[in-house]
């Protein structure tokens, strides 16, 4: 299957700093990328949908100024957690779909990025 | 919002046994998918079943879908230690591609 890469895989930061997580589709053009958040032993919660070249669509309850999403190219989307606080500590996972994938429902997931805010 | 609910929450079986887990959902779907997640890792797509399909096989995996009951099951036959993971169902509504994930079933296969 297609490969989606996330970086960094883990990051520790101090409270108040901002952290950027990258999601790259390595061998296909991802017209749409999705960002999820997962707390320990819980399910994935969709945070936002990003389409290349346009503003992200955020799910209800997700602060768009807190979680900045940029999808500037067909192979890269970034999630920036601004002014991070300990409650933002979580596992963030991205998934990507090309045009064909949006029709078939086939998404490819990154390996996730674990954020720990001290 | 999270649509799928799975049971059991956790399952512990002996290597070689079969593992069955169920997923129920609330609204109409275009398709239902099953994913595996090893601890601290990303998701691996296992199988997708469309709303007009009733059963699908892939290797040791068998998935059923009953749209009248809004439920699906995942059967892993002849389990191996490497099957130890969390398994999630995810649904996509008609005319949309956003997935809603269930709470997951944690499967432990004892050697």
Coordinates of C-alpha atoms in Angstrom, one line a residue:
Chain A
X1 CA 0.0 0.0 0.0
X2 CA 0.9 3.7 -0.2
X3 CA 3.2 5.1 2.4
X4 CA 2.5 8.0 4.7
X5 CA 5.2 9.4 6.9
X6 CA 4.9 11.4 10.0
X7 CA 7.6 13.4 11.7
X8 CA 8.6 13.6 14.5
X9 CA 7.5 10.3 15.9
X10 CA 7.7 11.7 19.4
X11 CA 8.4 15.1 20.9
X12 CA 8.7 16.5 24.4
X13 CA 8.3 20.2 24.9
X14 CA 7.8 22.7 27.6
X15 CA 4.4 24.2 28.3
X16 CA 3.8 27.4 26.2
X17 CA 5.9 26.3 23.2
X18 CA 4.6 25.4 19.8
X19 CA 5.2 22.1 18.1
X20 CA 4.9 21.3 14.4
X21 CA 4.1 17.8 13.2
X22 CA 4.5 16.9 9.5
X23 CA 2.6 14.4 7.5
X24 CA 3.9 13.4 4.1
X25 CA 2.5 11.1 1.4
X26 CA 5.6 9.5 0.0
X27 CA 4.4 7.8 -3.2
X28 CA 1.1 9.4 -4.1
X29 CA -0.5 12.8 -4.2
X30 CA -2.8 13.3 -1.2
X31 CA -5.6 15.7 -2.1
X32 CA -7.0 15.2 1.4
X33 CA -5.4 14.6 4.7
X34 CA -7.0 14.0 8.0
X35 CA -5.7 14.7 11.5
X36 CA -6.7 12.5 14.4
X37 CA -6.0 12.6 18.1
X38 CA -5.8 9.6 20.3
X39 CA -5.7 9.5 24.1
X40 CA -4.3 6.4 25.8
X41 CA -6.4 3.3 25.4
X42 CA -9.0 5.3 23.5
X43 CA -10.2 5.6 20.0
X44 CA -9.2 8.0 17.3
X45 CA -11.0 11.3 17.3
X46 CA -11.1 13.3 14.0
X47 CA -9.8 16.8 14.6
X48 CA -9.8 18.2 11.1
X49 CA -9.8 17.6 7.4
X50 CA -7.3 19.4 5.2
X51 CA -7.5 19.8 1.5
X52 CA -4.5 21.0 -0.6
X53 CA -4.6 24.7 -1.2
X54 CA -7.6 25.5 1.0
X55 CA -8.4 26.0 4.7
X56 CA -8.8 23.1 6.9
X57 CA -12.3 22.0 8.1
X58 CA -12.3 21.5 11.9
X59 CA -14.6 19.2 13.8
X60 CA -16.8 20.6 16.4
X61 CA -15.0 21.4 19.6
X62 CA -11.5 21.6 18.0
X63 CA -9.9 25.0 18.4
X64 CA -8.6 26.1 15.0
X65 CA -6.3 28.7 16.5
X66 CA -4.9 26.1 18.8
X67 CA -4.3 23.5 16.2
X68 CA -3.1 25.1 13.0
X69 CA -3.2 23.0 9.9
X70 CA -1.5 23.8 6.6
X71 CA -1.8 21.7 3.5
X72 CA 0.4 23.6 1.2
X73 CA 1.3 20.8 -1.3
X74 CA -0.1 17.6 -2.5
X75 CA 2.4 15.6 -0.4
X76 CA 2.6 17.6 2.8
X77 CA 0.3 18.6 5.6
X78 CA 1.4 20.1 8.9
X79 CA -0.3 20.3 12.3
X80 CA 1.1 23.0 14.7
X81 CA 0.0 22.8 18.3
X82 CA 0.4 26.4 19.4
X83 CA 1.2 27.3 23.0
X84 CA 1.0 23.7 24.0
X85 CA -0.1 22.7 27.5
X86 CA 0.0 19.4 29.3
X87 CA -3.6 18.6 28.4
X88 CA -2.5 18.7 24.7
X89 CA -0.3 15.7 25.4
X90 CA -1.6 13.0 23.1
X91 CA -0.9 10.7 20.1
X92 CA -1.6 12.6 16.9
X93 CA -2.1 10.5 13.7
X94 CA -2.6 11.7 10.2
X95 CA -4.1 9.8 7.3
X96 CA -4.1 10.7 3.6
X97 CA -6.1 9.9 0.5
X98 CA -5.7 10.5 -3.1
X99 CA -8.6 11.2 -5.4
X100 CA -9.1 7.5 -6.0
X101 CA -9.0 6.8 -2.3
X102 CA -11.7 9.3 -1.6
X103 CA -14.0 7.2 -3.8
X104 CA -12.9 3.8 -2.6
X105 CA -12.7 4.8 1.1
X106 CA -9.1 3.7 1.3
X107 CA -7.0 5.8 3.6
X108 CA -3.4 5.4 4.5
X109 CA -2.2 6.2 8.0
X110 CA 1.0 7.6 9.3
X111 CA 2.8 6.0 12.2
X112 CA 1.7 8.7 14.6
X113 CA 3.4 11.4 16.6
X114 CA 3.4 11.3 20.4
X115 CA 3.5 14.7 22.0
X116 CA 4.3 15.1 25.7
X117 CA 4.0 18.6 27.1
X118 CA 5.8 19.2 30.4
Chain B
X1 CA -18.5 12.0 16.5
X2 CA -17.7 8.5 17.3
X3 CA -20.2 6.1 15.8
X4 CA -18.9 2.6 16.1
X5 CA -19.1 0.7 19.4
X6 CA -17.1 -2.5 19.7
X7 CA -17.3 -5.4 22.0
X8 CA -15.6 -6.9 23.7
X9 CA -13.3 -4.2 24.9
X10 CA -10.6 -6.8 25.5
X11 CA -10.0 -10.3 24.5
X12 CA -7.4 -12.8 25.6
X13 CA -6.9 -16.0 23.7
X14 CA -4.5 -18.8 23.2
X15 CA -2.4 -19.0 20.1
X16 CA -4.2 -21.0 17.4
X17 CA -7.7 -20.1 18.7
X18 CA -10.1 -17.9 16.8
X19 CA -10.8 -14.3 17.9
X20 CA -14.1 -12.6 17.2
X21 CA -15.0 -9.0 17.8
X22 CA -18.1 -7.1 17.0
X23 CA -18.9 -3.5 15.9
X24 CA -22.2 -1.7 16.0
X25 CA -22.9 1.6 14.4
X26 CA -25.8 4.0 14.4
X27 CA -26.4 5.7 11.1
X28 CA -26.3 4.7 7.4
X29 CA -22.9 3.9 6.0
X30 CA -21.1 3.7 2.6
X31 CA -18.6 1.3 3.9
X32 CA -17.1 -0.2 7.1
X33 CA -13.4 -0.8 7.6
X34 CA -11.3 -2.6 10.1
X35 CA -7.9 -1.5 11.2
X36 CA -5.2 -2.9 13.4
X37 CA -3.0 -0.8 15.7
X38 CA 0.0 -2.1 17.5
X39 CA 0.8 -0.4 20.7
X40 CA 2.1 3.1 20.1
X41 CA 2.0 2.8 16.4
X42 CA -0.2 4.0 13.5
X43 CA -3.1 2.2 12.0
X44 CA -2.9 -0.6 9.4
X45 CA -5.8 -1.1 7.1
X46 CA -7.1 -4.6 7.2
X47 CA -10.3 -4.8 5.2
X48 CA -13.1 -2.7 3.7
X49 CA -16.6 -4.0 3.2
X50 CA -19.1 -2.0 1.3
X51 CA -22.7 -1.5 2.4
X52 CA -24.0 -3.9 -0.3
X53 CA -21.6 -6.7 0.7
X54 CA -22.4 -9.2 3.4
X55 CA -19.1 -11.0 3.9
X56 CA -15.5 -10.6 2.9
X57 CA -12.3 -12.6 3.4
X58 CA -8.7 -11.7 3.4
X59 CA -6.2 -14.4 4.5
X60 CA -7.1 -15.3 8.0
X61 CA -9.6 -12.5 8.4
X62 CA -13.3 -12.8 7.8
X63 CA -15.6 -9.8 8.0
X64 CA -19.4 -9.8 8.0
X65 CA -21.7 -6.9 7.7
X66 CA -25.4 -6.8 8.6
X67 CA -26.8 -3.5 7.6
X68 CA -30.2 -4.3 9.0
X69 CA -28.7 -4.7 12.4
X70 CA -26.1 -2.1 11.8
X71 CA -23.4 -4.4 12.9
X72 CA -20.2 -6.0 11.7
X73 CA -17.9 -8.7 13.0
X74 CA -14.2 -9.4 12.5
X75 CA -13.0 -13.0 12.9
X76 CA -9.3 -13.8 13.0
X77 CA -8.7 -17.5 12.6
X78 CA -5.8 -19.5 13.9
X79 CA -4.5 -16.5 15.8
X80 CA -0.8 -15.9 16.3
X81 CA 1.2 -13.9 18.9
X82 CA 1.8 -11.3 16.2
X83 CA -2.0 -10.7 16.0
X84 CA -1.8 -9.0 19.5
X85 CA -3.0 -5.5 18.9
X86 CA -6.0 -3.2 19.1
X87 CA -8.6 -3.6 16.4
X88 CA -10.9 -0.7 15.4
X89 CA -13.8 -0.6 13.1
X90 CA -14.5 2.6 11.2
X91 CA -17.5 3.7 9.2
X92 CA -17.8 6.1 6.4
X93 CA -21.3 7.7 5.8
X94 CA -22.8 7.9 2.3
X95 CA -21.4 10.7 0.2
X96 CA -18.6 11.4 2.7
X97 CA -15.2 10.0 3.3
X98 CA -14.6 11.0 6.9
X99 CA -14.2 7.9 9.1
X100 CA -15.7 7.5 12.5
X101 CA -13.8 5.1 14.7
X102 CA -15.1 2.7 17.3
X103 CA -13.6 2.3 20.7
X104 CA -11.6 -0.7 19.7
X105 CA -11.0 -4.2 21.0
X106 CA -7.7 -5.1 22.5
X107 CA -6.7 -8.6 21.6
X108 CA -3.9 -10.4 23.4
X109 CA -2.8 -13.7 21.9
X110 CA -0.9 -15.9 24.4
X111 CA 1.8 -18.1 23.1

